[in-house]
Every structure is written in C-alpha cells, then in structure tokens.
Short mmCIF file of C-alpha atoms in Angstrom, two decimals:
data_model
loop_
_atom_site.label_atom_id
_atom_site.label_comp_id
_atom_site.label_asym_id
_atom_site.label_seq_id
_atom_site.Cartn_x
_atom_site.Cartn_y
_atom_site.Cartn_z
CA MET A 1 -8.83 18.09 -15.91
CA LEU A 2 -8.92 16.46 -12.46
CA GLN A 3 -5.39 15.14 -13.01
CA HIS A 4 -4.06 18.71 -13.08
CA MET A 5 -6.35 20.20 -10.43
CA GLU A 6 -3.62 19.88 -7.80
CA ASP A 7 -1.53 22.35 -9.81
CA ALA A 8 -4.13 25.05 -9.22
CA ALA A 9 -3.94 27.24 -6.13
CA THR A 10 -6.81 26.83 -3.68
CA ASP A 11 -7.60 30.54 -3.95
CA ASP A 12 -8.15 30.10 -7.69
CA LEU A 13 -10.88 27.51 -7.13
CA ASP A 14 -14.52 28.30 -6.63
CA GLU A 15 -15.24 28.80 -2.92
CA GLU A 16 -18.35 26.63 -3.01
CA PHE A 17 -16.37 23.88 -4.74
CA VAL A 18 -13.65 24.03 -2.07
CA ASP A 19 -16.26 23.81 0.70
CA GLU A 20 -17.89 20.82 -0.96
CA VAL A 21 -14.52 19.07 -1.33
CA GLU A 22 -13.63 19.72 2.33
CA ASN A 23 -17.00 18.42 3.50
CA ALA A 24 -16.64 15.36 1.28
CA VAL A 25 -13.16 14.65 2.68
CA LYS A 26 -14.42 15.02 6.26
CA LEU A 27 -17.30 12.68 5.51
CA ILE A 28 -14.94 10.12 4.00
CA TYR A 29 -12.61 10.30 7.01
CA SER A 30 -15.53 9.96 9.42
CA GLN A 31 -16.68 6.74 7.75
CA LEU A 32 -13.35 5.38 6.55
CA PRO A 33 -12.36 2.12 8.30
CA LEU A 34 -8.76 1.45 9.26
CA LYS A 35 -6.57 0.19 6.45
CA TYR A 36 -3.97 -2.47 7.10
CA ILE A 37 -0.72 -3.67 5.59
CA GLY A 38 -0.50 -7.15 7.01
CA SER A 39 -1.26 -6.60 10.68
CA SER A 40 -0.01 -2.98 10.73
CA THR A 41 -2.36 -0.05 10.48
CA MET A 42 -1.80 2.22 7.51
CA LYS A 43 -2.43 5.82 8.50
CA GLY A 44 -0.89 9.27 8.39
CA THR A 45 2.21 9.50 6.21
CA ALA A 46 1.93 5.89 5.09
CA PHE A 47 -1.65 6.28 3.90
CA VAL A 48 -0.94 9.60 2.19
CA LYS A 49 2.10 8.11 0.45
CA PHE A 50 0.07 5.07 -0.61
CA ILE A 51 -2.73 7.18 -2.09
CA ASN A 52 -0.29 9.58 -3.79
CA ASP A 53 1.60 6.68 -5.35
CA LEU A 54 -1.59 5.04 -6.58
CA VAL A 55 -2.89 8.29 -8.06
CA GLU A 56 0.47 9.01 -9.65
CA ARG A 57 0.65 5.52 -11.14
CA MET A 58 -2.94 5.66 -12.38
CA ASN A 59 -2.38 9.11 -13.94
CA LYS A 60 0.44 7.65 -16.03
CA SER A 61 -1.19 5.79 -18.87
CA GLU A 62 1.87 3.64 -19.47
CA ASN A 63 1.75 2.40 -15.85
CA SER A 64 -1.96 2.19 -15.14
CA ALA A 65 -2.27 -1.25 -16.69
CA PHE A 66 0.52 -2.61 -14.46
CA LEU A 67 -0.67 -1.29 -11.10
CA SER A 68 0.01 -3.85 -8.35
CA ILE A 69 -1.37 -3.27 -4.85
CA PRO A 70 0.99 -5.80 -3.15
CA SER A 71 4.06 -4.15 -4.72
CA GLU A 72 2.72 -0.76 -3.66
CA TYR A 73 2.35 -2.12 -0.11
CA GLU A 74 6.01 -3.24 -0.09
CA SER A 75 7.05 0.16 -1.43
CA ILE A 76 5.10 1.89 1.35
CA ILE A 77 6.66 -0.36 4.02
CA GLN A 78 10.15 0.56 2.82
CA PHE A 79 9.28 4.24 2.53
CA VAL A 80 7.76 4.42 6.01
CA ALA A 81 10.71 2.52 7.47
CA GLN A 82 13.25 4.95 6.04
CA GLU A 83 11.17 7.91 7.17
CA ALA A 84 10.85 6.42 10.67
CA ILE A 85 14.60 5.74 10.84
CA LYS A 86 15.42 9.24 9.64
CA ASP A 87 13.03 10.91 12.10
CA ALA A 88 14.29 8.79 15.00
CA VAL A 89 17.96 9.51 14.21
CA VAL A 90 17.29 13.24 13.84
CA LEU A 91 15.42 13.29 17.15
CA TYR A 92 18.25 11.46 18.93
CA GLN A 93 20.89 13.75 17.44
CA GLU A 94 18.99 16.95 18.23
CA GLN A 95 18.27 15.95 21.83
CA MET A 96 21.86 14.85 22.47
CA ASP A 97 23.15 18.07 20.88
CA ARG A 98 20.83 20.21 22.94
CA VAL A 99 21.82 18.56 26.23
CA LEU A 100 25.54 18.09 25.66
CA ASN A 101 26.21 21.41 23.97
CA GLU A 102 24.94 23.49 26.87
CA GLU A 103 27.64 25.90 27.95
CA GLY A 104 29.83 24.33 30.63
CA LYS A 105 27.92 21.05 30.45
CA LEU A 106 30.85 18.88 29.34
CA PRO A 107 32.54 16.87 30.54
CA ILE A 108 30.04 14.73 32.39
CA LEU A 109 30.37 11.42 34.18
CA TRP A 110 29.59 8.38 32.12
CA ASP A 111 26.62 7.41 34.27
CA GLU A 112 25.03 10.76 33.49
CA PHE A 113 26.00 10.42 29.83
CA THR A 114 24.40 6.97 29.73
CA GLU A 115 21.23 8.31 31.33
CA ILE A 116 21.02 11.10 28.76
CA HIS A 117 21.71 8.64 25.94
CA ASN A 118 19.09 6.22 27.25
CA ASN A 119 16.47 8.97 27.49
CA CYS A 120 17.24 10.16 23.98
CA ILE A 121 17.25 6.68 22.48
CA SER A 122 13.99 5.88 24.28
CA GLU A 123 12.37 8.89 22.62
CA ALA A 124 13.89 7.87 19.28
CA ASN A 125 12.61 4.30 19.68
CA LYS A 126 9.20 5.61 20.66
CA ILE A 127 8.77 7.63 17.49
CA PHE A 128 10.32 4.80 15.44
CA PHE A 129 7.95 2.11 16.72
CA GLU A 130 4.95 4.44 16.42
CA LYS A 131 5.60 4.90 12.72
CA ILE A 132 7.07 1.57 11.65
CA ILE A 133 4.88 -0.91 9.76
CA GLY A 134 5.42 -4.32 8.23
CA SER A 135 6.02 -7.83 9.47
CA PRO A 136 7.98 -8.59 12.69
CA THR A 137 10.94 -9.76 10.60
CA GLN A 138 10.93 -6.55 8.60
CA MET A 139 10.65 -4.48 11.77
CA GLU A 140 13.62 -6.30 13.30
CA ASN A 141 15.67 -5.53 10.20
CA PHE A 142 14.64 -1.88 10.25
CA LYS A 143 15.48 -1.66 13.98
CA GLU A 144 18.98 -2.96 13.25
CA GLN A 145 19.39 -0.21 10.65
CA LEU A 146 18.28 2.36 13.22
CA SER A 147 20.67 0.97 15.84
CA GLU A 148 23.58 1.16 13.40
CA LYS A 149 22.88 4.80 12.55
CA ILE A 150 22.35 5.84 16.18
CA SER A 151 25.49 3.93 17.18
CA LYS A 152 27.55 6.10 14.84
CA PHE A 153 26.21 9.30 16.39
CA LYS A 154 26.66 7.86 19.86
CA GLU A 155 30.32 7.18 19.07
CA GLU A 156 30.73 10.82 18.07
CA PHE A 157 29.14 12.08 21.29
CA THR A 158 31.12 9.51 23.28
CA LYS A 159 34.40 10.71 21.76
CA ILE A 160 33.53 14.33 22.50
CA ASN A 161 32.83 13.58 26.15
CA SER A 162 35.85 11.27 26.39
CA ASP A 163 38.14 13.98 25.02
CA GLU A 164 36.65 16.49 27.45
CA LEU A 165 37.11 14.06 30.37
CA THR A 166 40.70 13.39 29.36
CA ALA A 167 41.47 17.09 29.05
CA TYR A 168 39.77 17.86 32.37
CA ASN A 169 41.64 15.13 34.26
CA GLU A 170 44.94 15.96 32.54
CA ASN A 171 44.62 19.56 33.70
CA ILE A 172 43.98 18.43 37.28
CA ALA A 173 46.85 15.94 37.15
CA LYS A 174 49.19 18.55 35.69
CA ASP A 175 48.24 21.09 38.36
CA TYR A 176 48.73 18.67 41.26
CA TRP A 177 51.90 17.17 39.76
CA GLU A 178 53.47 20.57 39.53
CA ARG A 179 52.22 21.52 42.99
CA PHE A 180 53.27 18.37 44.84
CA VAL A 181 56.00 16.62 42.82
CA LYS A 182 57.58 18.76 40.14
CA ILE A 183 58.35 21.55 42.58
CA GLY A 184 60.45 19.12 44.65
CA LEU A 185 62.51 18.16 41.64
CA THR A 186 63.94 21.65 41.18
CA GLN A 187 67.28 22.71 42.61
CA GLU A 188 65.69 25.34 44.84
CA ASN A 189 63.20 22.93 46.50
CA LEU A 190 64.81 19.56 45.94
CA PHE A 191 63.42 16.68 47.97
CA GLU A 192 65.74 15.97 50.88
CA SER A 193 65.00 12.25 50.99
CA ASN A 194 63.19 9.38 49.36
CA ASP A 195 60.55 9.50 52.07
CA GLU A 196 59.77 13.10 51.21
CA PHE A 197 59.59 12.14 47.54
CA GLN A 198 57.28 9.22 48.33
CA GLU A 199 55.09 11.50 50.44
CA ALA A 200 54.84 13.95 47.55
CA LEU A 201 53.73 11.18 45.20
CA ARG A 202 51.07 10.05 47.68
CA ALA A 203 49.88 13.65 48.11
CA PHE A 204 49.66 14.01 44.33
CA GLU A 205 47.66 10.80 43.98
CA LEU A 206 45.36 11.67 46.88
CA ALA A 207 44.67 15.18 45.58
CA TYR A 208 44.06 13.85 42.07
CA GLU A 209 41.74 11.15 43.39
CA LYS A 210 39.70 13.72 45.28
CA SER A 211 39.41 16.09 42.33
CA PHE A 212 39.26 13.93 39.23
CA MET A 213 36.08 12.91 37.42
CA LYS A 214 35.97 9.18 37.95
CA SER A 215 36.13 7.50 34.62
CA PRO A 216 38.33 5.28 32.47
CA GLU A 217 39.85 8.49 31.15
CA ALA A 218 40.87 9.48 34.69
CA ALA A 219 42.48 6.08 35.23
CA LYS A 220 44.31 6.37 31.92
CA VAL A 221 45.63 9.81 32.88
CA ILE A 222 47.08 8.64 36.20
CA ALA A 223 48.35 5.48 34.50
CA SER A 224 50.06 7.68 31.93
CA TYR A 225 51.76 9.65 34.72
CA MET A 226 52.91 6.44 36.35
CA GLN A 227 54.24 5.20 33.04
CA ASN A 228 55.99 8.42 32.00
CA GLN A 229 56.41 11.10 34.73
CA TYR A 230 56.99 8.68 37.62
CA PRO A 231 60.00 6.86 36.02
CA THR A 232 61.52 10.19 35.00
CA ALA A 233 61.20 11.54 38.54
CA ILE A 234 62.57 8.32 40.06
CA GLU A 235 65.52 8.38 37.66
CA TYR A 236 66.22 11.99 38.57
CA MET A 237 66.07 11.21 42.32
CA THR A 238 68.44 8.27 41.77
CA GLN A 239 70.92 10.46 39.93
CA LEU A 240 70.87 12.96 42.80
CA GLY A 241 71.58 10.16 45.25
CA ARG A 242 68.31 10.62 47.07
CA MET A 243 67.33 7.05 46.13
CA ASN A 244 69.39 3.94 45.64
CA ALA A 245 69.16 1.81 42.50
CA GLU A 246 67.40 -1.10 44.14
CA LEU A 247 64.69 1.11 45.59
CA ALA A 248 64.30 2.88 42.28
CA LYS A 249 63.95 -0.43 40.50
CA ALA A 250 61.35 -1.60 43.01
CA MET A 251 59.39 1.64 42.65
CA LYS A 252 59.46 1.37 38.87
CA ALA A 253 58.19 -2.19 39.05
CA LYS A 254 55.46 -1.12 41.45
CA GLU A 255 54.40 1.77 39.24
CA GLU A 256 54.42 -0.44 36.15
CA ALA A 257 52.18 -2.92 37.94
CA GLU A 258 49.92 -0.11 39.09
CA THR A 259 49.83 1.24 35.56
CA LEU A 260 48.76 -2.12 34.22
CA ARG A 261 46.14 -2.38 36.95
CA LEU A 262 44.73 1.06 36.18
CA GLU A 263 44.68 0.37 32.45
CA ALA A 264 42.89 -2.92 33.12
CA LEU A 265 40.39 -1.11 35.34
CA ALA A 266 39.82 1.44 32.60
CA ARG A 267 39.17 -1.29 30.06
CA GLU A 268 36.89 -3.12 32.51
CA GLU A 269 34.95 0.09 33.13
CA GLU A 270 34.56 0.71 29.41
CA PHE A 271 33.49 -2.91 28.89
CA ARG A 272 31.03 -2.68 31.80
CA ARG A 273 29.56 0.51 30.42
CA GLU A 274 29.25 -1.01 26.96
CA MET A 275 27.60 -4.15 28.37
CA GLU A 276 25.15 -2.07 30.39
CA ALA A 277 24.33 -0.04 27.29
CA GLN A 278 23.69 -3.21 25.30
CA LYS A 279 21.66 -4.66 28.14
CA TYR A 280 19.56 -1.51 28.36
CA GLU A 281 19.09 -1.36 24.60
CA ARG A 282 18.13 -5.04 24.49
CA ALA A 283 15.59 -4.53 27.28
CA GLU A 284 14.33 -1.41 25.52
CA ASN A 285 13.97 -3.30 22.24
CA GLU A 286 12.22 -6.21 23.94
CA ARG A 287 9.78 -3.82 25.61
CA ASN A 288 9.12 -1.92 22.39
CA PHE A 289 8.76 -5.11 20.36
CA LYS A 290 6.45 -6.55 22.99
CA GLU A 291 4.26 -3.44 22.81
CA LYS A 292 4.40 -3.48 19.01
CA MET A 293 3.52 -7.17 18.87
CA ALA A 294 0.62 -6.50 21.24
CA GLU A 295 -0.48 -3.74 18.89
CA LEU A 296 -0.17 -6.05 15.89
CA GLN A 297 -2.07 -8.78 17.75
CA ALA A 298 -4.79 -6.27 18.58
CA ASN A 299 -4.86 -5.27 14.91
CA ILE A 300 -5.14 -8.91 13.89
CA GLU A 301 -8.00 -9.42 16.34
CA GLN A 302 -9.63 -6.25 15.07
CA GLN A 303 -9.19 -7.46 11.50
CA ASN A 304 -10.61 -10.85 12.45
CA LYS A 305 -13.49 -9.09 14.15
CA SER A 306 -13.93 -6.89 11.10
CA HIS A 307 -13.70 -9.96 8.89
CA GLU A 308 -16.32 -11.74 11.01
CA GLU A 309 -18.52 -8.67 10.89
CA MET A 310 -17.88 -8.42 7.18
CA LYS A 311 -18.60 -12.13 6.83
CA GLU A 312 -21.84 -11.76 8.75
CA ARG A 313 -22.68 -8.68 6.72
CA LEU A 314 -21.88 -10.52 3.50
CA ILE A 315 -24.00 -13.48 4.59
CA LYS A 316 -26.84 -11.14 5.45
CA GLU A 317 -26.38 -9.22 2.22
CA ARG A 318 -26.21 -12.52 0.33
CA GLU A 319 -29.46 -13.63 1.98
CA ILE A 320 -31.05 -10.31 1.12
CA ALA A 321 -29.67 -10.56 -2.41
CA THR A 322 -30.92 -14.15 -2.67
CA GLU A 323 -34.33 -13.11 -1.42
CA LYS A 324 -34.41 -10.22 -3.86
CA TYR A 325 -33.25 -12.56 -6.60
CA ASN A 326 -35.97 -15.06 -5.73
CA GLN A 327 -38.52 -12.27 -5.66
CA LYS A 328 -37.24 -11.01 -8.96
CA PHE A 329 -37.22 -14.52 -10.36
CA GLU A 330 -40.77 -15.09 -9.14
CA GLN A 331 -41.78 -11.76 -10.60
CA LEU A 332 -40.17 -12.65 -13.90
CA HIS A 333 -41.78 -16.10 -13.77
CA ASN A 334 -45.18 -14.54 -13.13
CA GLU A 335 -44.57 -12.06 -15.90
CA MET A 336 -43.60 -14.91 -18.18
CA LEU A 337 -46.74 -16.83 -17.21
CA GLU A 338 -48.80 -13.71 -17.74
CA GLN A 339 -47.05 -13.14 -21.01
CA GLN A 340 -47.62 -16.77 -21.93
CA LYS A 341 -51.27 -16.41 -21.00
CA LEU A 342 -51.52 -13.26 -23.03
CA SER A 343 -49.70 -15.01 -25.84
CA GLU A 344 -52.16 -17.91 -25.72
CA GLU A 345 -55.08 -15.51 -25.71
CA GLU A 346 -53.46 -13.54 -28.49
CA LYS A 347 -52.82 -16.78 -30.35
CA ILE A 348 -56.47 -17.82 -29.93
CA ARG A 349 -57.56 -14.36 -30.97
CA LEU A 350 -55.30 -14.49 -33.99
CA LEU A 351 -56.54 -17.98 -34.84
CA GLU A 352 -60.11 -16.78 -34.51
CA GLN A 353 -59.30 -13.80 -36.68
CA GLN A 354 -57.60 -16.06 -39.19
CA GLU A 355 -60.53 -18.49 -39.10
CA PHE A 356 -62.94 -15.61 -39.52
CA LYS A 357 -60.88 -14.27 -42.41
CA PHE A 358 -60.66 -17.75 -43.90
CA GLU A 359 -64.41 -18.21 -43.60
CA GLN A 360 -64.90 -14.78 -45.06
CA ILE A 361 -62.51 -15.58 -47.91
CA GLN A 362 -64.25 -18.93 -48.36
CA ARG A 363 -67.64 -17.21 -48.48
CA GLU A 364 -66.28 -14.67 -50.88
CA ALA A 365 -64.79 -17.48 -52.96
CA GLU A 366 -68.09 -19.38 -52.95
CA GLU A 367 -69.91 -16.21 -53.86
CA ARG A 368 -67.42 -15.58 -56.58
CA ASN A 369 -67.76 -19.17 -57.75
CA ARG A 370 -71.57 -18.81 -57.85
CA GLU A 371 -71.20 -15.64 -59.81
CA LEU A 372 -68.71 -17.32 -62.12
CA ARG A 373 -71.03 -20.34 -62.56
CA ALA A 374 -73.97 -18.07 -63.24
CA GLN A 375 -71.87 -16.05 -65.64
CA LEU A 376 -70.61 -19.24 -67.26
CA LEU A 377 -74.15 -20.61 -67.53
CA GLU A 378 -75.30 -17.37 -68.98
CA GLU A 379 -72.42 -17.31 -71.40
CA LYS A 380 -73.07 -20.97 -72.18
CA GLU A 381 -76.69 -20.28 -72.86
CA LYS A 382 -75.66 -17.35 -74.96
CA ALA A 383 -73.17 -19.57 -76.76
CA ILE A 384 -75.79 -22.25 -77.32
CA GLU A 385 -78.25 -19.68 -78.47
CA SER A 386 -75.65 -18.20 -80.77
CA GLN A 387 -74.74 -21.68 -82.00
CA ASN A 388 -78.40 -22.48 -82.60
CA GLU A 389 -78.77 -19.34 -84.61
CA PHE A 390 -75.72 -20.35 -86.60
CA TYR A 391 -77.10 -23.84 -87.09
CA LYS A 392 -80.45 -22.37 -88.07
CA SER A 393 -78.71 -20.11 -90.52
CA GLN A 394 -76.66 -22.99 -91.91
CA LEU A 395 -79.74 -25.18 -92.07
CA ALA A 396 -81.71 -22.46 -93.73
CA GLU A 397 -78.93 -21.96 -96.20
CA GLN A 398 -78.71 -25.76 -96.71
CA ILE A 399 -82.47 -25.96 -97.14
CA ALA A 400 -82.34 -23.06 -99.50
CA ALA A 401 -79.49 -24.72 -101.40
CA ASN A 402 -81.35 -28.01 -101.47
CA GLU A 403 -84.45 -26.25 -102.62
CA ARG A 404 -82.44 -24.52 -105.28
CA GLN A 405 -80.85 -27.84 -106.27
CA HIS A 406 -84.20 -29.54 -106.21
CA SER A 407 -85.67 -26.77 -108.23
CA ALA A 408 -82.77 -27.04 -110.62
CA MET A 409 -83.19 -30.80 -110.88
CA VAL A 410 -86.90 -30.45 -111.30
CA GLU A 411 -86.27 -27.87 -113.87
CA LEU A 412 -83.66 -30.09 -115.47
CA MET A 413 -85.97 -33.08 -115.34
CA GLN A 414 -88.65 -31.05 -116.81
CA LYS A 415 -86.30 -30.03 -119.51
CA ASP A 416 -85.21 -33.58 -120.05
CA LYS A 417 -88.75 -34.73 -120.02
CA LYS A 418 -89.46 -32.24 -122.54
CA GLY A 419 -86.36 -33.32 -124.40
CA GLY A 420 -87.25 -37.00 -124.13
CA CYS A 421 -84.56 -38.18 -121.86
CA LEU A 422 -85.31 -40.85 -119.32
CA ILE A 423 -83.67 -40.55 -116.11
CA SER A 424 -83.11 -43.77 -114.21
#
C-alpha cells in the first residue's frame, strides 16, 4: 500500500496522518547529517533524485536484488551535472537576451558586450559550481561541456551584434560618402581638381572616424570602401582628366595598403578580444575551481572529523557493548553456576529420593520375602502334615492288609493244621 501512497492526493489522506508525516520529515531533516558523494555534499535535487531512484528501484521486484549504491552515485553525478549545465546555459541565455534585446540597445561596443557576457557567464558559472558534484576530473569534464554549450550561444549573440555594428557603420559610411565624395562625382558638382577630390576623401574619413562605433566591423567597412568605392572614384576622376594615371596608380596602391592595414587591425582586434575572453574565462574557471576545491577540502575535513567522531563513538559504543557483554556473560555465568548448584542439589535430592525409594522397595521386598517364607513354611507344614496323613493312611491300609494277610495265613495254617499239612 505504501508503494502507491504517492498516487493519492494529499487532501484524500487523513489530516492527522499528514501532520504526523510532516512532523516526522521535519524531525528527520533536523537530525539528518550531511550525505556525501566522494567529497561533494549531496543535497537538494541530488539527494531527492538519489532517494527517488532508490525507492523506484526497490519498488521494482525485478531490480531490488541488484541495487548498487555506487552505481546509483554515478547516476546521480551525471544527472546533477546535466541539470547544472542546463540551468547554467538557460540562465546565460536569458540574461543575454534580456540585456541585448532591449529596444535600441544594439549595436554596442565590444568592450560593453564583453562586460555583459562576463557578467552573465559569471552568474552561469556560479549556479553551475553550486550544483555540480563529483570528482575534480569529472567537474573539469562537465565544465568543458558547459563552455561548449555557452560558446555556441555566445557566437549567436556575437553575430547579432556584429551584424548590427556592420549595418550601423555602413549607414554612417554611406551617408558621409554621399555627402562628401559621391556628390563631387556628379556632373553638376564635379570636383575641379585632384586636391579637391583628396580633400573630400579626407573629410569623408574624418567624419566617419568621428561617428563610427569603433570595432573590427567599422574597420572592415572603411576597408571595403577603400577596396571598392575608392578605386571606382579614382578611375572616374582619371577618365575626366582631373587626375593623371601615375597619381591614380599611386593612390590605388596607397588605398590597397591602407585596406590591408585596416583588415589586419580588424583581425588583430578580434584576436585580442578573443584572447581576453579566454583569459577572463580561464581566470574565472581557476577562481571557481579554487573555491570548489576549498569546499571539497572542507568537506573532506568535515568527513574526517565526522569519521573521527564516529570512530570515537564506535570505540565508546564498543567499550559499552563489551562492558554490557561482560556483564551479560558474568550474569549468564552466575546463572549457570546457580543452575549448576541447583542441579547438584536437585541431583542430591533425586539421589536421596531414589535411595529412599530403593530402601523402601528393599524393605517391601524383605517384608514380602518374610511373608513368602512364612507362607512357604506354612504351606510346607501343611504339605508335611498332609503327607503324614497320607502316610498314616497308607500305613494303616498296609497294616490292615498285613493283618488281613496274617489273618488269612493264620486261617490257612489253621486249616492246614486241621488238614494235616506241615508248613516249613
């Protein structure tokens, strides 16, 4: 039933039960020590995910026998890392969007863009390092993943601002070109001389330099004019005879060199900006890693302290347990001795009872034997008496028979005597 309790709405549960659960949870949280994955604390989302995964695995009978805490730890580290990366990227994107998409905000100078980017990435790193857990090597790997994702969004924002800078500077260049140079290339206002043409070019460049937004894009715009519009204007002035071929050739060479210089400056500026961004990010990472390592070291020390306290507690508990065991053993020993004593007494009592019974049986046997001897003597006397009577009867009968025989013989002798017979 408890496995499906989460499916029930809180309002459907007994109010007293809900209060008891809330109080139990508060009590658990108040006494719950910090949990660690390695040297990282496991709290918040990580702890909730860990508990949910364990409960889910244990609720599945086919998985409960294969539950592995270390593998669950690794799963939580990966989960927390992806959540931290996602939250950090979303924060960076939202903050950059909010700042750069303000009406009339773009274009901005690259120094300002870099400052905004650095602020946003600092906030993203802050939330990332607050949430991330795992070993230093794992954290470094996760940070690289974050940097790759943020780099893609940075490129998008960079392109947007670069396009805006290019468009802004192109509009300025177009306006000043038409105002200072193009107007002098029309039949109505044609430059009278090369000097006037040169002056117009300098005026165009000066006005553009005062109004442009300094950036590689601005340099590329003016370089593009020098590469395309300048040669066309010089060629047109040469055709009109306002400039000789040698001068035109020299100007073209000069503008080509200037174009190359400006393009090189633009590349150098982009490279410088990129190097500064990497330098800042490296310093930011070092600072964040240093703080994170300090946190991990503090966690390790806390764990060691907890382990020492636990060790001391275990030693104390072991001593208490040993003492209780010894007391219990002594108690059992005393009980055994008492039992042995009682057994000896019981044995003696039983022996005495057996001896008494034996003596009683012996007395009864002797009494029985006396009775049997008396009975036997009586029966013997009776038998003798009966035998004597029999003998007396036999003797009497024998005497009677002898008497009868004697009488018969006497009578016979008398008869013989009378008959004259001599008996010898």
